[in-house]
Amino acid sequence: MNGVLDQKIVKYFIDTCHQSWLKGWNERNGGNMSYRMKPEEAEAVKPFLSEDGVWRPITLTLPNLSNEYFIVTGSGKYYKNVLREPENNICIIRVDEKGENYKIVWGLAEGGVPTSELPTHLLNHSIKKEKTDGAYRVIMHAHPANTVALTFLLSLDDKTFTKAIWEMITECPIVFPAGIGVVPWMVCGSADIAVATGEKIKKYDAVVWSHHGIFCCGPDFDTAFGLMDTIEKAAEILIKVMSCGGKRQSISKEQILALSEPYHVDIDAAMFDD
Ligand code: 13P
Ligand code: ZN
């Protein structure tokens, strides 16, 4: 019989945390990640879970997450340590029947609670689950340096950020044709940041948290991670361009929009409206 840590999906979660750490996106305990398990994945781990834990309030009511199982990073835990000691740094939680409380059913063996951003993760899982007919399962938040640096340099609105980032790599508009959302500075872990991010996530798969980090989602680990990686790479190029005295030429609006047809994506032309 295989234990929790032998399950392919748990290994993928751990590996993705480690890849994020190697990218330099997770200083100290910075960042957090959650995965909504498929029914068959939850079934496979059930023999190894404990129902002895206490119910804790999510602080939101999310009925469409009723009885869902999530793999989640622990609050205050370092991404650096996830690969070496997964059972002490991540956990599996179960949401109750009403979608109001959660319980740790595995992990955080030396104590702890799920990420302080749990309300934001769960609210946004709930929204994306509904919007994508259950396809989206991964949410990751991290602190990639160049993306954060841009929040000190660009106007903090969706259009400014989207156009600036799209322009830096030809494939950006193909990878995120809807664009990127931006929320102003807010207290991390708060209900306010959960709700503000939730409003943006209805439209986008990536939301920049000003002077803090980025929040990305997708159907699987590779897509969500790839999105964060693409945005951060484009942000790095923009920082380099700005550091070298600014653009001398670039890709035009018409060239960006010309990518829609051959790549079968719907690049949002309204981003170029005044
Ligand atoms: P946690 O350690 O609670 O996940 O917090 C890290 C973080 O990045 C908060 O935004
Ligand atoms: Zn953070």
XYZ file of C-alpha atoms and ligand atoms in Angstrom:
285
model
C 0.000 0.000 0.000
C 1.357 3.449 -0.924
C 1.329 6.285 1.594
C 0.415 9.943 0.963
C 3.948 10.839 -0.092
C 4.015 8.075 -2.716
C 1.060 9.517 -4.614
C 1.995 11.041 -7.961
C 0.001 14.218 -7.364
C 1.603 14.810 -3.940
C 5.049 14.327 -5.489
C 4.122 16.848 -8.195
C 3.005 19.373 -5.554
C 6.296 18.960 -3.669
C 8.357 19.213 -6.854
C 6.530 22.376 -7.921
C 7.276 23.986 -4.541
C 10.918 23.092 -5.034
C 11.035 24.440 -8.593
C 9.525 27.690 -7.285
C 12.198 27.840 -4.569
C 14.932 27.263 -7.191
C 13.533 30.186 -9.190
C 14.109 32.450 -6.185
C 10.447 33.309 -5.833
C 10.114 32.143 -2.215
C 12.454 33.814 0.244
C 11.917 32.584 3.807
C 8.218 31.555 4.048
C 7.234 33.746 1.096
C 4.551 32.326 -1.147
C 1.972 29.579 -0.831
C 0.311 26.998 -3.021
C -2.860 24.926 -3.066
C -4.225 22.096 -5.210
C -7.854 20.907 -5.329
C -7.591 17.129 -5.481
C -9.498 15.043 -8.015
C -12.006 12.608 -6.441
C -9.857 9.593 -7.358
C -6.748 11.277 -5.870
C -8.592 11.985 -2.614
C -9.903 8.397 -2.590
C -6.343 7.052 -2.977
C -5.062 8.936 0.107
C -8.101 8.430 2.363
C -6.681 5.300 4.086
C -3.773 7.461 5.345
C -5.781 10.465 6.579
C -6.894 11.237 10.128
C -10.224 12.807 11.028
C -9.000 13.592 14.581
C -8.172 17.242 13.811
C -10.328 20.208 14.780
C -12.620 22.132 12.435
C -11.476 25.682 11.825
C -13.491 28.444 10.126
C -12.582 29.398 6.561
C -14.229 32.784 7.402
C -16.166 32.544 4.114
C -19.009 30.316 2.945
C -18.029 28.421 -0.212
C -20.720 25.805 -0.882
C -19.185 24.569 -4.148
C -16.096 23.444 -2.210
C -18.171 21.168 0.021
C -16.165 18.048 1.008
C -13.275 18.950 -1.314
C -9.718 17.920 -0.381
C -6.800 20.335 -0.944
C -3.050 19.966 -0.690
C -1.773 23.236 0.839
C 1.535 24.714 2.019
C 1.829 25.535 5.724
C 1.847 29.052 7.121
C 5.315 30.260 8.048
C 6.886 27.176 6.459
C 9.842 27.598 4.135
C 9.603 26.400 0.504
C 13.302 25.561 0.861
C 12.351 22.713 3.222
C 9.340 21.223 1.416
C 11.326 18.672 -0.616
C 13.388 17.520 2.372
C 10.543 17.345 4.913
C 7.206 17.482 3.093
C 5.187 16.038 6.002
C 6.244 18.991 8.212
C 5.708 21.770 5.667
C 2.568 20.903 3.699
C -0.790 19.416 4.588
C -4.011 18.022 3.196
C -7.211 19.703 4.359
C -10.837 18.710 3.960
C -13.642 21.265 3.646
C -16.867 20.492 5.521
C -20.320 19.833 4.072
C -21.355 23.520 4.104
C -18.091 24.934 2.767
C -17.578 26.942 5.967
C -14.853 25.090 7.893
C -11.768 23.053 7.153
C -9.819 20.365 8.975
C -6.195 19.227 8.581
C -6.356 15.513 7.757
C -2.672 14.912 6.983
C 0.702 16.659 7.302
C 2.137 19.548 9.334
C 3.315 16.721 11.563
C 5.312 19.006 13.850
C 2.406 21.457 14.135
C 1.172 24.453 12.230
C -1.743 25.649 10.151
C -2.310 26.078 6.401
C -1.113 29.275 4.721
C -2.389 32.588 6.084
C -3.683 33.218 2.556
C -6.065 30.236 2.813
C -9.239 32.394 2.524
C -7.860 33.923 -0.703
C -6.899 30.523 -2.092
C -10.247 28.924 -1.268
C -12.384 31.854 -2.468
C -10.470 31.905 -5.750
C -10.670 28.105 -6.114
C -14.414 28.442 -5.657
C -14.668 31.137 -8.348
C -12.417 29.344 -10.845
C -14.099 25.976 -10.218
C -17.401 27.524 -11.212
C -16.021 29.547 -14.149
C -14.060 26.639 -15.673
C -16.544 23.866 -14.976
C -14.148 22.276 -12.500
C -11.081 22.331 -14.760
C -8.908 24.687 -12.658
C -7.200 23.039 -9.684
C -3.986 24.940 -8.876
C -3.376 28.301 -7.222
C 0.095 29.608 -6.475
C 1.242 32.829 -4.895
C 4.920 33.897 -4.825
C 7.219 36.932 -4.666
C 9.105 37.052 -7.993
C 11.428 40.049 -7.785
C 11.022 41.658 -11.207
C 7.236 41.511 -11.175
C 7.228 43.135 -7.731
C 9.782 45.737 -8.883
C 7.442 46.804 -11.691
C 4.764 47.683 -9.135
C 7.044 50.554 -8.063
C 7.471 51.757 -11.637
C 4.252 51.243 -13.635
C 0.770 52.628 -13.012
C -1.126 50.120 -10.935
C -3.881 49.242 -13.387
C -4.661 46.161 -15.468
C -4.201 47.780 -18.886
C -0.829 49.379 -18.143
C 0.584 46.158 -16.707
C -0.876 43.889 -19.363
C 0.390 45.954 -22.301
C 3.833 46.460 -20.776
C 4.263 42.731 -20.098
C 2.685 41.519 -23.377
C 5.157 43.681 -25.286
C 8.252 42.077 -23.770
C 7.967 38.576 -25.262
C 5.998 37.832 -28.422
C 4.444 34.760 -26.824
C 3.088 36.577 -23.755
C -0.228 37.551 -25.382
C -0.609 33.926 -26.506
C 0.073 32.565 -23.009
C -2.292 35.019 -21.255
C -4.599 36.519 -23.913
C -7.000 37.911 -21.295
C -4.170 39.918 -19.680
C -3.149 40.449 -16.061
C -5.071 42.006 -13.175
C -3.512 44.332 -10.610
C -4.728 44.991 -7.073
C -3.448 47.858 -4.921
C -1.370 47.253 -1.797
C -3.418 45.447 0.833
C -2.791 43.648 4.112
C -1.652 40.105 3.249
C -3.870 37.274 4.441
C -6.838 39.645 4.764
C -10.428 39.212 3.609
C -9.965 42.372 1.526
C -7.161 40.894 -0.575
C -9.189 37.681 -0.995
C -12.204 39.588 -2.335
C -10.195 42.016 -4.507
C -8.244 39.124 -6.048
C -11.487 37.186 -6.526
C -12.971 40.053 -8.546
C -9.950 40.064 -10.880
C -9.661 36.282 -11.132
C -13.115 36.159 -12.753
C -11.401 37.603 -15.812
C -7.701 36.794 -15.470
C -5.515 33.815 -14.533
C -2.862 36.075 -12.988
C -3.233 38.919 -10.522
C -0.334 41.126 -9.406
C -0.405 42.133 -5.746
C 1.209 45.574 -5.640
C 4.492 45.760 -3.720
C 4.040 42.120 -2.692
C 3.874 39.402 -5.346
C 1.719 37.583 -7.845
C -1.166 35.131 -7.700
C -1.586 32.648 -10.588
C -3.970 29.803 -11.282
C -4.537 27.088 -13.822
C -5.837 23.578 -14.477
C -2.529 21.948 -13.462
C 0.848 22.715 -11.901
C 2.698 23.172 -15.190
C 0.209 25.698 -16.545
C 0.066 27.802 -13.374
C 3.837 27.646 -12.868
C 4.443 28.340 -16.567
C 2.231 31.405 -16.349
C 4.136 32.807 -13.377
C 7.444 31.998 -15.068
C 6.415 33.738 -18.307
C 5.209 36.879 -16.530
C 8.325 37.075 -14.368
C 10.625 36.552 -17.388
C 8.848 39.344 -19.279
C 9.066 41.568 -16.181
C 12.807 40.867 -15.998
C 13.230 41.914 -19.630
C 11.288 45.104 -18.980
C 13.441 45.936 -15.971
C 16.567 45.366 -18.092
C 15.184 47.562 -20.889
C 14.295 50.332 -18.417
C 17.720 50.020 -16.780
C 19.380 50.483 -20.176
C 17.616 53.749 -20.862
C 14.245 52.519 -22.126
C 12.742 51.156 -25.356
C 13.983 52.355 -28.740
C 11.578 50.142 -30.692
C 8.928 47.596 -29.834
C 6.025 45.386 -30.964
C 2.969 47.365 -32.088
C -0.643 46.911 -31.009
C -1.442 45.579 -34.496
C 1.361 43.034 -34.283
C 0.183 41.820 -30.874
C -3.411 41.445 -32.076
C -2.225 39.633 -35.231
C -1.239 36.696 -32.986
C -4.884 35.864 -32.137
C -5.856 34.138 -35.355
C -2.867 31.858 -36.041
C -2.638 30.814 -32.386
C -6.406 30.429 -31.836
C -6.506 32.746 -28.837
C -8.692 35.730 -28.089
C -6.232 38.513 -27.253
C -8.225 41.244 -25.523
C -8.070 44.237 -27.873
C -9.830 46.376 -25.233
C -6.510 46.515 -23.376
C -5.471 49.121 -25.972
C -8.568 51.311 -25.430
C -7.963 54.569 -23.599
P 2.301 32.058 4.643
O 3.632 31.586 5.184
O 1.267 32.166 5.730
O 1.845 31.184 3.496
O 2.501 33.526 4.094
C 3.433 33.797 3.096
C 3.001 34.873 2.181
O 3.592 35.024 1.126
C 1.859 35.743 2.539
O 1.441 36.495 1.457
Zn 3.065 36.752 -0.083
